[in-house]
Amino acid sequence: MENFQRGRFNWQMLELPDGITTSNGNWYHITREGIKKYVPGLLEQHPLEKIIEEADAWVKSADGISLMFFFVLAVFGVTPWLAALISLVGYFLWYFNTGVFVNIMTTPIIKMLSRDGVIYTISVLFLIGVSLQDAISGLDLDVSFNAIWYGLGLFFLYKVGLLRLLIQFLQKKFFVLPDVSKEDRVLNMLLIRYGLKLGKLTGQVNEMEKELIRIINYHKEKKNKD
Protein backbone atom coordinates (compact mmCIF):
# COMPACT_ATOMS: atom_id res chain seq x y z
CA MET A 1 0.00 0.00 0.00
CA GLU A 2 1.19 3.46 -0.83
CA ASN A 3 1.29 5.93 2.03
CA PHE A 4 1.30 9.72 1.93
CA GLN A 5 4.67 11.12 2.93
CA ARG A 6 5.13 14.65 4.16
CA GLY A 7 7.65 16.88 2.44
CA ARG A 8 7.54 15.04 -0.87
CA PHE A 9 5.96 16.25 -4.08
CA ASN A 10 5.92 13.01 -6.04
CA TRP A 11 2.59 11.39 -6.82
CA GLN A 12 1.22 9.06 -4.15
CA MET A 13 -1.90 7.01 -3.53
CA LEU A 14 -3.59 5.58 -0.48
CA GLU A 15 -5.82 2.53 -0.39
CA LEU A 16 -8.77 2.72 2.00
CA PRO A 17 -11.47 0.16 2.81
CA ASP A 18 -14.01 1.92 0.59
CA GLY A 19 -11.85 3.28 -2.22
CA ILE A 20 -8.58 4.80 -3.36
CA THR A 21 -7.48 8.41 -2.88
CA THR A 22 -4.45 10.16 -4.38
CA SER A 23 -2.20 13.12 -3.61
CA ASN A 24 -3.96 15.02 -6.41
CA GLY A 25 -7.11 15.03 -4.30
CA ASN A 26 -8.95 12.50 -6.46
CA TRP A 27 -11.15 9.77 -5.01
CA TYR A 28 -11.98 6.52 -6.77
CA HIS A 29 -14.88 4.46 -5.41
CA ILE A 30 -13.32 1.10 -6.12
CA THR A 31 -10.81 -1.07 -4.29
CA ARG A 32 -8.00 -3.35 -5.39
CA GLU A 33 -10.28 -6.36 -4.94
CA GLY A 34 -13.02 -4.60 -6.91
CA ILE A 35 -10.68 -4.07 -9.86
CA LYS A 36 -9.61 -7.72 -9.71
CA LYS A 37 -13.25 -8.73 -10.10
CA TYR A 38 -13.88 -5.98 -12.64
CA VAL A 39 -11.04 -6.96 -15.00
CA PRO A 40 -9.64 -10.37 -13.98
CA GLY A 41 -5.88 -10.67 -14.49
CA LEU A 42 -5.27 -6.95 -15.07
CA LEU A 43 -3.33 -6.31 -11.86
CA GLU A 44 -1.11 -9.30 -12.57
CA GLN A 45 0.23 -7.46 -15.63
CA HIS A 46 -0.12 -3.82 -14.60
CA PRO A 47 0.42 -2.60 -11.00
CA LEU A 48 -2.51 -0.84 -9.34
CA GLU A 49 -0.33 2.24 -8.69
CA LYS A 50 0.40 2.56 -12.42
CA ILE A 51 -3.27 2.38 -13.38
CA ILE A 52 -4.42 4.88 -10.76
CA GLU A 53 -1.61 7.29 -11.65
CA GLU A 54 -2.68 7.10 -15.30
CA ALA A 55 -6.29 7.75 -14.31
CA ASP A 56 -5.15 10.77 -12.28
CA ALA A 57 -3.28 12.13 -15.30
CA TRP A 58 -6.39 11.82 -17.47
CA VAL A 59 -8.58 13.47 -14.81
CA LYS A 60 -6.40 16.61 -14.86
CA SER A 61 -5.47 16.37 -18.55
CA ALA A 62 -7.65 19.34 -19.58
CA ASP A 63 -5.27 21.70 -17.76
CA GLY A 64 -2.06 20.86 -19.60
CA ILE A 65 -3.63 20.20 -22.99
CA SER A 66 -5.56 23.47 -23.06
CA LEU A 67 -2.52 25.50 -22.01
CA MET A 68 -0.34 23.85 -24.65
CA PHE A 69 -3.09 24.45 -27.21
CA PHE A 70 -2.98 28.18 -26.45
CA PHE A 71 0.81 28.27 -26.81
CA VAL A 72 0.67 26.48 -30.17
CA LEU A 73 -2.01 28.83 -31.50
CA ALA A 74 -0.12 31.90 -30.28
CA VAL A 75 3.18 30.73 -31.77
CA PHE A 76 1.55 30.30 -35.15
CA GLY A 77 0.24 33.84 -35.17
CA VAL A 78 -3.33 33.50 -33.94
CA THR A 79 -4.50 36.70 -32.24
CA PRO A 80 -3.94 36.24 -28.45
CA TRP A 81 -7.57 36.88 -27.42
CA LEU A 82 -8.83 34.47 -30.08
CA ALA A 83 -6.24 31.86 -29.10
CA ALA A 84 -7.32 32.22 -25.46
CA LEU A 85 -10.99 31.89 -26.40
CA ILE A 86 -10.37 28.77 -28.47
CA SER A 87 -8.28 27.35 -25.63
CA LEU A 88 -11.08 27.95 -23.12
CA VAL A 89 -13.66 26.33 -25.39
CA GLY A 90 -11.31 23.37 -25.83
CA TYR A 91 -10.87 23.17 -22.06
CA PHE A 92 -14.61 22.86 -21.39
CA LEU A 93 -15.07 20.32 -24.17
CA TRP A 94 -12.21 18.19 -22.87
CA TYR A 95 -13.07 18.63 -19.18
CA PHE A 96 -16.66 17.42 -19.54
CA ASN A 97 -15.83 14.66 -22.03
CA THR A 98 -12.48 13.37 -20.76
CA GLY A 99 -13.69 9.78 -20.63
CA VAL A 100 -14.36 9.82 -24.38
CA PHE A 101 -10.69 10.56 -25.11
CA VAL A 102 -9.15 8.03 -22.72
CA ASN A 103 -6.97 5.48 -24.46
CA ILE A 104 -3.83 3.56 -23.63
CA MET A 105 -1.73 4.67 -26.62
CA THR A 106 -1.71 8.38 -25.71
CA THR A 107 -1.55 7.89 -21.93
CA PRO A 108 2.25 8.47 -21.78
CA ILE A 109 1.75 11.87 -23.46
CA ILE A 110 -1.06 12.75 -21.06
CA LYS A 111 1.12 11.76 -18.10
CA MET A 112 3.93 13.95 -19.39
CA LEU A 113 1.63 16.96 -19.81
CA SER A 114 0.24 16.45 -16.31
CA ARG A 115 3.65 16.83 -14.69
CA ASP A 116 4.22 20.23 -13.12
CA GLY A 117 7.87 20.40 -14.20
CA VAL A 118 6.98 19.94 -17.88
CA ILE A 119 4.22 22.56 -17.84
CA TYR A 120 6.32 25.07 -15.90
CA THR A 121 9.30 24.64 -18.23
CA ILE A 122 7.28 25.00 -21.44
CA SER A 123 5.36 27.98 -20.03
CA VAL A 124 8.51 29.78 -18.97
CA LEU A 125 10.22 29.15 -22.31
CA PHE A 126 7.18 30.45 -24.19
CA LEU A 127 6.80 33.57 -22.07
CA ILE A 128 10.51 34.37 -22.19
CA GLY A 129 10.59 33.77 -25.93
CA VAL A 130 7.67 36.14 -26.52
CA SER A 131 9.19 38.81 -24.29
CA LEU A 132 12.44 38.58 -26.24
CA GLN A 133 11.11 38.99 -29.75
CA ASP A 134 14.63 39.16 -31.18
CA ALA A 135 15.29 35.66 -29.90
CA ILE A 136 12.47 34.19 -31.99
CA SER A 137 12.63 36.52 -34.98
CA GLY A 138 15.04 34.16 -36.70
CA LEU A 139 12.37 31.44 -36.61
CA ASP A 140 10.00 33.54 -38.74
CA LEU A 141 7.46 33.54 -35.92
CA ASP A 142 5.36 36.62 -35.26
CA VAL A 143 3.95 36.29 -31.74
CA SER A 144 2.08 39.23 -30.23
CA PHE A 145 3.52 40.56 -26.98
CA ASN A 146 -0.02 40.50 -25.54
CA ALA A 147 0.19 36.71 -25.64
CA ILE A 148 2.26 36.97 -22.45
CA TRP A 149 -0.64 38.38 -20.45
CA TYR A 150 -3.15 35.95 -21.90
CA GLY A 151 -0.71 33.11 -21.25
CA LEU A 152 -0.22 34.14 -17.63
CA GLY A 153 -3.98 34.40 -17.11
CA LEU A 154 -4.61 30.97 -18.60
CA PHE A 155 -1.73 29.52 -16.59
CA PHE A 156 -3.44 30.53 -13.35
CA LEU A 157 -6.83 29.34 -14.60
CA TYR A 158 -5.52 25.96 -15.75
CA LYS A 159 -2.39 24.93 -13.89
CA VAL A 160 -3.22 26.53 -10.55
CA GLY A 161 -6.68 24.98 -10.90
CA LEU A 162 -8.81 28.10 -10.49
CA LEU A 163 -11.09 27.24 -13.41
CA ARG A 164 -11.49 23.65 -12.24
CA LEU A 165 -12.43 24.83 -8.74
CA LEU A 166 -14.93 27.30 -10.20
CA ILE A 167 -16.57 24.58 -12.30
CA GLN A 168 -16.83 22.26 -9.30
CA PHE A 169 -18.32 25.05 -7.17
CA LEU A 170 -20.93 25.91 -9.80
CA GLN A 171 -21.80 22.24 -10.29
CA LYS A 172 -22.43 21.75 -6.57
CA LYS A 173 -24.29 25.04 -6.24
CA PHE A 174 -26.56 25.08 -9.27
CA PHE A 175 -26.58 21.63 -10.90
CA VAL A 176 -27.43 18.06 -9.96
CA LEU A 177 -24.21 16.10 -9.78
CA PRO A 178 -24.06 12.87 -11.83
CA ASP A 179 -24.31 9.55 -10.03
CA VAL A 180 -20.82 8.63 -11.19
CA SER A 181 -18.06 11.19 -10.60
CA LYS A 182 -15.63 12.28 -13.30
CA GLU A 183 -12.83 10.37 -11.57
CA ASP A 184 -14.80 7.13 -11.59
CA ARG A 185 -15.88 7.62 -15.21
CA VAL A 186 -12.28 8.14 -16.30
CA LEU A 187 -11.01 5.13 -14.34
CA ASN A 188 -13.90 3.06 -15.69
CA MET A 189 -12.96 3.90 -19.27
CA LEU A 190 -9.28 3.22 -18.60
CA LEU A 191 -10.13 -0.19 -17.15
CA ILE A 192 -12.32 -0.94 -20.16
CA ARG A 193 -9.45 0.01 -22.50
CA TYR A 194 -7.08 -2.28 -20.62
CA GLY A 195 -9.69 -5.02 -20.58
CA LEU A 196 -10.12 -4.76 -24.34
CA LYS A 197 -6.35 -4.87 -24.81
CA LEU A 198 -6.09 -8.00 -22.67
CA GLY A 199 -9.09 -9.61 -24.35
CA LYS A 200 -11.15 -9.63 -21.16
CA LEU A 201 -14.15 -7.68 -22.42
CA THR A 202 -15.77 -9.77 -25.12
CA GLY A 203 -19.44 -8.83 -24.77
CA GLN A 204 -18.96 -7.69 -21.16
CA VAL A 205 -18.57 -3.90 -21.35
CA ASN A 206 -22.11 -3.17 -20.16
CA GLU A 207 -21.73 -5.63 -17.31
CA MET A 208 -18.48 -3.94 -16.24
CA GLU A 209 -20.07 -0.50 -16.20
CA LYS A 210 -23.04 -1.79 -14.20
CA GLU A 211 -20.68 -3.43 -11.71
CA LEU A 212 -18.75 -0.20 -11.19
CA ILE A 213 -21.97 1.75 -10.60
CA ARG A 214 -23.12 -0.96 -8.17
CA ILE A 215 -19.86 -0.66 -6.21
CA ILE A 216 -20.13 3.15 -6.12
CA ASN A 217 -23.74 3.05 -4.93
CA TYR A 218 -22.88 0.44 -2.31
CA HIS A 219 -20.17 2.64 -0.80
CA LYS A 220 -22.45 5.70 -0.91
CA GLU A 221 -25.24 3.84 0.90
CA LYS A 222 -22.78 2.49 3.46
CA LYS A 223 -21.38 5.98 4.07
CA ASN A 224 -24.88 7.43 4.54
CA LYS A 225 -25.77 4.74 7.08
CA ASP A 226 -22.58 5.47 9.02
CSV table of C-alpha atoms in Angstrom, one decimal:
chain,number,residue,atom,x,y,z
A,1,MET,CA,0.0,0.0,0.0
A,2,GLU,CA,1.2,3.5,-0.8
A,3,ASN,CA,1.3,5.9,2.0
A,4,PHE,CA,1.3,9.7,1.9
A,5,GLN,CA,4.7,11.1,2.9
A,6,ARG,CA,5.1,14.6,4.2
A,7,GLY,CA,7.7,16.9,2.4
A,8,ARG,CA,7.5,15.0,-0.9
A,9,PHE,CA,6.0,16.3,-4.1
A,10,ASN,CA,5.9,13.0,-6.0
A,11,TRP,CA,2.6,11.4,-6.8
A,12,GLN,CA,1.2,9.1,-4.2
A,13,MET,CA,-1.9,7.0,-3.5
A,14,LEU,CA,-3.6,5.6,-0.5
A,15,GLU,CA,-5.8,2.5,-0.4
A,16,LEU,CA,-8.8,2.7,2.0
A,17,PRO,CA,-11.5,0.2,2.8
A,18,ASP,CA,-14.0,1.9,0.6
A,19,GLY,CA,-11.8,3.3,-2.2
A,20,ILE,CA,-8.6,4.8,-3.4
A,21,THR,CA,-7.5,8.4,-2.9
A,22,THR,CA,-4.4,10.2,-4.4
A,23,SER,CA,-2.2,13.1,-3.6
A,24,ASN,CA,-4.0,15.0,-6.4
A,25,GLY,CA,-7.1,15.0,-4.3
A,26,ASN,CA,-9.0,12.5,-6.5
A,27,TRP,CA,-11.2,9.8,-5.0
A,28,TYR,CA,-12.0,6.5,-6.8
A,29,HIS,CA,-14.9,4.5,-5.4
A,30,ILE,CA,-13.3,1.1,-6.1
A,31,THR,CA,-10.8,-1.1,-4.3
A,32,ARG,CA,-8.0,-3.4,-5.4
A,33,GLU,CA,-10.3,-6.4,-4.9
A,34,GLY,CA,-13.0,-4.6,-6.9
A,35,ILE,CA,-10.7,-4.1,-9.9
A,36,LYS,CA,-9.6,-7.7,-9.7
A,37,LYS,CA,-13.3,-8.7,-10.1
A,38,TYR,CA,-13.9,-6.0,-12.6
A,39,VAL,CA,-11.0,-7.0,-15.0
A,40,PRO,CA,-9.6,-10.4,-14.0
A,41,GLY,CA,-5.9,-10.7,-14.5
A,42,LEU,CA,-5.3,-6.9,-15.1
A,43,LEU,CA,-3.3,-6.3,-11.9
A,44,GLU,CA,-1.1,-9.3,-12.6
A,45,GLN,CA,0.2,-7.5,-15.6
A,46,HIS,CA,-0.1,-3.8,-14.6
A,47,PRO,CA,0.4,-2.6,-11.0
A,48,LEU,CA,-2.5,-0.8,-9.3
A,49,GLU,CA,-0.3,2.2,-8.7
A,50,LYS,CA,0.4,2.6,-12.4
A,51,ILE,CA,-3.3,2.4,-13.4
A,52,ILE,CA,-4.4,4.9,-10.8
A,53,GLU,CA,-1.6,7.3,-11.7
A,54,GLU,CA,-2.7,7.1,-15.3
A,55,ALA,CA,-6.3,7.7,-14.3
A,56,ASP,CA,-5.1,10.8,-12.3
A,57,ALA,CA,-3.3,12.1,-15.3
A,58,TRP,CA,-6.4,11.8,-17.5
A,59,VAL,CA,-8.6,13.5,-14.8
A,60,LYS,CA,-6.4,16.6,-14.9
A,61,SER,CA,-5.5,16.4,-18.6
A,62,ALA,CA,-7.6,19.3,-19.6
A,63,ASP,CA,-5.3,21.7,-17.8
A,64,GLY,CA,-2.1,20.9,-19.6
A,65,ILE,CA,-3.6,20.2,-23.0
A,66,SER,CA,-5.6,23.5,-23.1
A,67,LEU,CA,-2.5,25.5,-22.0
A,68,MET,CA,-0.3,23.8,-24.6
A,69,PHE,CA,-3.1,24.5,-27.2
A,70,PHE,CA,-3.0,28.2,-26.4
A,71,PHE,CA,0.8,28.3,-26.8
A,72,VAL,CA,0.7,26.5,-30.2
A,73,LEU,CA,-2.0,28.8,-31.5
A,74,ALA,CA,-0.1,31.9,-30.3
A,75,VAL,CA,3.2,30.7,-31.8
A,76,PHE,CA,1.5,30.3,-35.2
A,77,GLY,CA,0.2,33.8,-35.2
A,78,VAL,CA,-3.3,33.5,-33.9
A,79,THR,CA,-4.5,36.7,-32.2
A,80,PRO,CA,-3.9,36.2,-28.5
A,81,TRP,CA,-7.6,36.9,-27.4
A,82,LEU,CA,-8.8,34.5,-30.1
A,83,ALA,CA,-6.2,31.9,-29.1
A,84,ALA,CA,-7.3,32.2,-25.5
A,85,LEU,CA,-11.0,31.9,-26.4
A,86,ILE,CA,-10.4,28.8,-28.5
A,87,SER,CA,-8.3,27.3,-25.6
A,88,LEU,CA,-11.1,28.0,-23.1
A,89,VAL,CA,-13.7,26.3,-25.4
A,90,GLY,CA,-11.3,23.4,-25.8
A,91,TYR,CA,-10.9,23.2,-22.1
A,92,PHE,CA,-14.6,22.9,-21.4
A,93,LEU,CA,-15.1,20.3,-24.2
A,94,TRP,CA,-12.2,18.2,-22.9
A,95,TYR,CA,-13.1,18.6,-19.2
A,96,PHE,CA,-16.7,17.4,-19.5
A,97,ASN,CA,-15.8,14.7,-22.0
A,98,THR,CA,-12.5,13.4,-20.8
A,99,GLY,CA,-13.7,9.8,-20.6
A,100,VAL,CA,-14.4,9.8,-24.4
A,101,PHE,CA,-10.7,10.6,-25.1
A,102,VAL,CA,-9.2,8.0,-22.7
A,103,ASN,CA,-7.0,5.5,-24.5
A,104,ILE,CA,-3.8,3.6,-23.6
A,105,MET,CA,-1.7,4.7,-26.6
A,106,THR,CA,-1.7,8.4,-25.7
A,107,THR,CA,-1.6,7.9,-21.9
A,108,PRO,CA,2.3,8.5,-21.8
A,109,ILE,CA,1.8,11.9,-23.5
A,110,ILE,CA,-1.1,12.8,-21.1
A,111,LYS,CA,1.1,11.8,-18.1
A,112,MET,CA,3.9,14.0,-19.4
A,113,LEU,CA,1.6,17.0,-19.8
A,114,SER,CA,0.2,16.4,-16.3
A,115,ARG,CA,3.7,16.8,-14.7
A,116,ASP,CA,4.2,20.2,-13.1
A,117,GLY,CA,7.9,20.4,-14.2
A,118,VAL,CA,7.0,19.9,-17.9
A,119,ILE,CA,4.2,22.6,-17.8
A,120,TYR,CA,6.3,25.1,-15.9
A,121,THR,CA,9.3,24.6,-18.2
A,122,ILE,CA,7.3,25.0,-21.4
A,123,SER,CA,5.4,28.0,-20.0
A,124,VAL,CA,8.5,29.8,-19.0
A,125,LEU,CA,10.2,29.1,-22.3
A,126,PHE,CA,7.2,30.4,-24.2
A,127,LEU,CA,6.8,33.6,-22.1
A,128,ILE,CA,10.5,34.4,-22.2
A,129,GLY,CA,10.6,33.8,-25.9
A,130,VAL,CA,7.7,36.1,-26.5
A,131,SER,CA,9.2,38.8,-24.3
A,132,LEU,CA,12.4,38.6,-26.2
A,133,GLN,CA,11.1,39.0,-29.8
A,134,ASP,CA,14.6,39.2,-31.2
A,135,ALA,CA,15.3,35.7,-29.9
A,136,ILE,CA,12.5,34.2,-32.0
A,137,SER,CA,12.6,36.5,-35.0
A,138,GLY,CA,15.0,34.2,-36.7
A,139,LEU,CA,12.4,31.4,-36.6
A,140,ASP,CA,10.0,33.5,-38.7
A,141,LEU,CA,7.5,33.5,-35.9
A,142,ASP,CA,5.4,36.6,-35.3
A,143,VAL,CA,4.0,36.3,-31.7
A,144,SER,CA,2.1,39.2,-30.2
A,145,PHE,CA,3.5,40.6,-27.0
A,146,ASN,CA,0.0,40.5,-25.5
A,147,ALA,CA,0.2,36.7,-25.6
A,148,ILE,CA,2.3,37.0,-22.4
A,149,TRP,CA,-0.6,38.4,-20.4
A,150,TYR,CA,-3.1,36.0,-21.9
A,151,GLY,CA,-0.7,33.1,-21.3
A,152,LEU,CA,-0.2,34.1,-17.6
A,153,GLY,CA,-4.0,34.4,-17.1
A,154,LEU,CA,-4.6,31.0,-18.6
A,155,PHE,CA,-1.7,29.5,-16.6
A,156,PHE,CA,-3.4,30.5,-13.4
A,157,LEU,CA,-6.8,29.3,-14.6
A,158,TYR,CA,-5.5,26.0,-15.8
A,159,LYS,CA,-2.4,24.9,-13.9
A,160,VAL,CA,-3.2,26.5,-10.6
A,161,GLY,CA,-6.7,25.0,-10.9
A,162,LEU,CA,-8.8,28.1,-10.5
A,163,LEU,CA,-11.1,27.2,-13.4
A,164,ARG,CA,-11.5,23.7,-12.2
A,165,LEU,CA,-12.4,24.8,-8.7
A,166,LEU,CA,-14.9,27.3,-10.2
A,167,ILE,CA,-16.6,24.6,-12.3
A,168,GLN,CA,-16.8,22.3,-9.3
A,169,PHE,CA,-18.3,25.1,-7.2
A,170,LEU,CA,-20.9,25.9,-9.8
A,171,GLN,CA,-21.8,22.2,-10.3
A,172,LYS,CA,-22.4,21.7,-6.6
A,173,LYS,CA,-24.3,25.0,-6.2
A,174,PHE,CA,-26.6,25.1,-9.3
A,175,PHE,CA,-26.6,21.6,-10.9
A,176,VAL,CA,-27.4,18.1,-10.0
A,177,LEU,CA,-24.2,16.1,-9.8
A,178,PRO,CA,-24.1,12.9,-11.8
A,179,ASP,CA,-24.3,9.5,-10.0
A,180,VAL,CA,-20.8,8.6,-11.2
A,181,SER,CA,-18.1,11.2,-10.6
A,182,LYS,CA,-15.6,12.3,-13.3
A,183,GLU,CA,-12.8,10.4,-11.6
A,184,ASP,CA,-14.8,7.1,-11.6
A,185,ARG,CA,-15.9,7.6,-15.2
A,186,VAL,CA,-12.3,8.1,-16.3
A,187,LEU,CA,-11.0,5.1,-14.3
A,188,ASN,CA,-13.9,3.1,-15.7
A,189,MET,CA,-13.0,3.9,-19.3
A,190,LEU,CA,-9.3,3.2,-18.6
A,191,LEU,CA,-10.1,-0.2,-17.1
A,192,ILE,CA,-12.3,-0.9,-20.2
A,193,ARG,CA,-9.5,0.0,-22.5
A,194,TYR,CA,-7.1,-2.3,-20.6
A,195,GLY,CA,-9.7,-5.0,-20.6
A,196,LEU,CA,-10.1,-4.8,-24.3
A,197,LYS,CA,-6.3,-4.9,-24.8
A,198,LEU,CA,-6.1,-8.0,-22.7
A,199,GLY,CA,-9.1,-9.6,-24.4
A,200,LYS,CA,-11.2,-9.6,-21.2
A,201,LEU,CA,-14.1,-7.7,-22.4
A,202,THR,CA,-15.8,-9.8,-25.1
A,203,GLY,CA,-19.4,-8.8,-24.8
A,204,GLN,CA,-19.0,-7.7,-21.2
A,205,VAL,CA,-18.6,-3.9,-21.4
A,206,ASN,CA,-22.1,-3.2,-20.2
A,207,GLU,CA,-21.7,-5.6,-17.3
A,208,MET,CA,-18.5,-3.9,-16.2
A,209,GLU,CA,-20.1,-0.5,-16.2
A,210,LYS,CA,-23.0,-1.8,-14.2
A,211,GLU,CA,-20.7,-3.4,-11.7
A,212,LEU,CA,-18.7,-0.2,-11.2
A,213,ILE,CA,-22.0,1.8,-10.6
A,214,ARG,CA,-23.1,-1.0,-8.2
A,215,ILE,CA,-19.9,-0.7,-6.2
A,216,ILE,CA,-20.1,3.2,-6.1
A,217,ASN,CA,-23.7,3.1,-4.9
A,218,TYR,CA,-22.9,0.4,-2.3
A,219,HIS,CA,-20.2,2.6,-0.8
A,220,LYS,CA,-22.4,5.7,-0.9
A,221,GLU,CA,-25.2,3.8,0.9
A,222,LYS,CA,-22.8,2.5,3.5
A,223,LYS,CA,-21.4,6.0,4.1
A,224,ASN,CA,-24.9,7.4,4.5
A,225,LYS,CA,-25.8,4.7,7.1
A,226,ASP,CA,-22.6,5.5,9.0
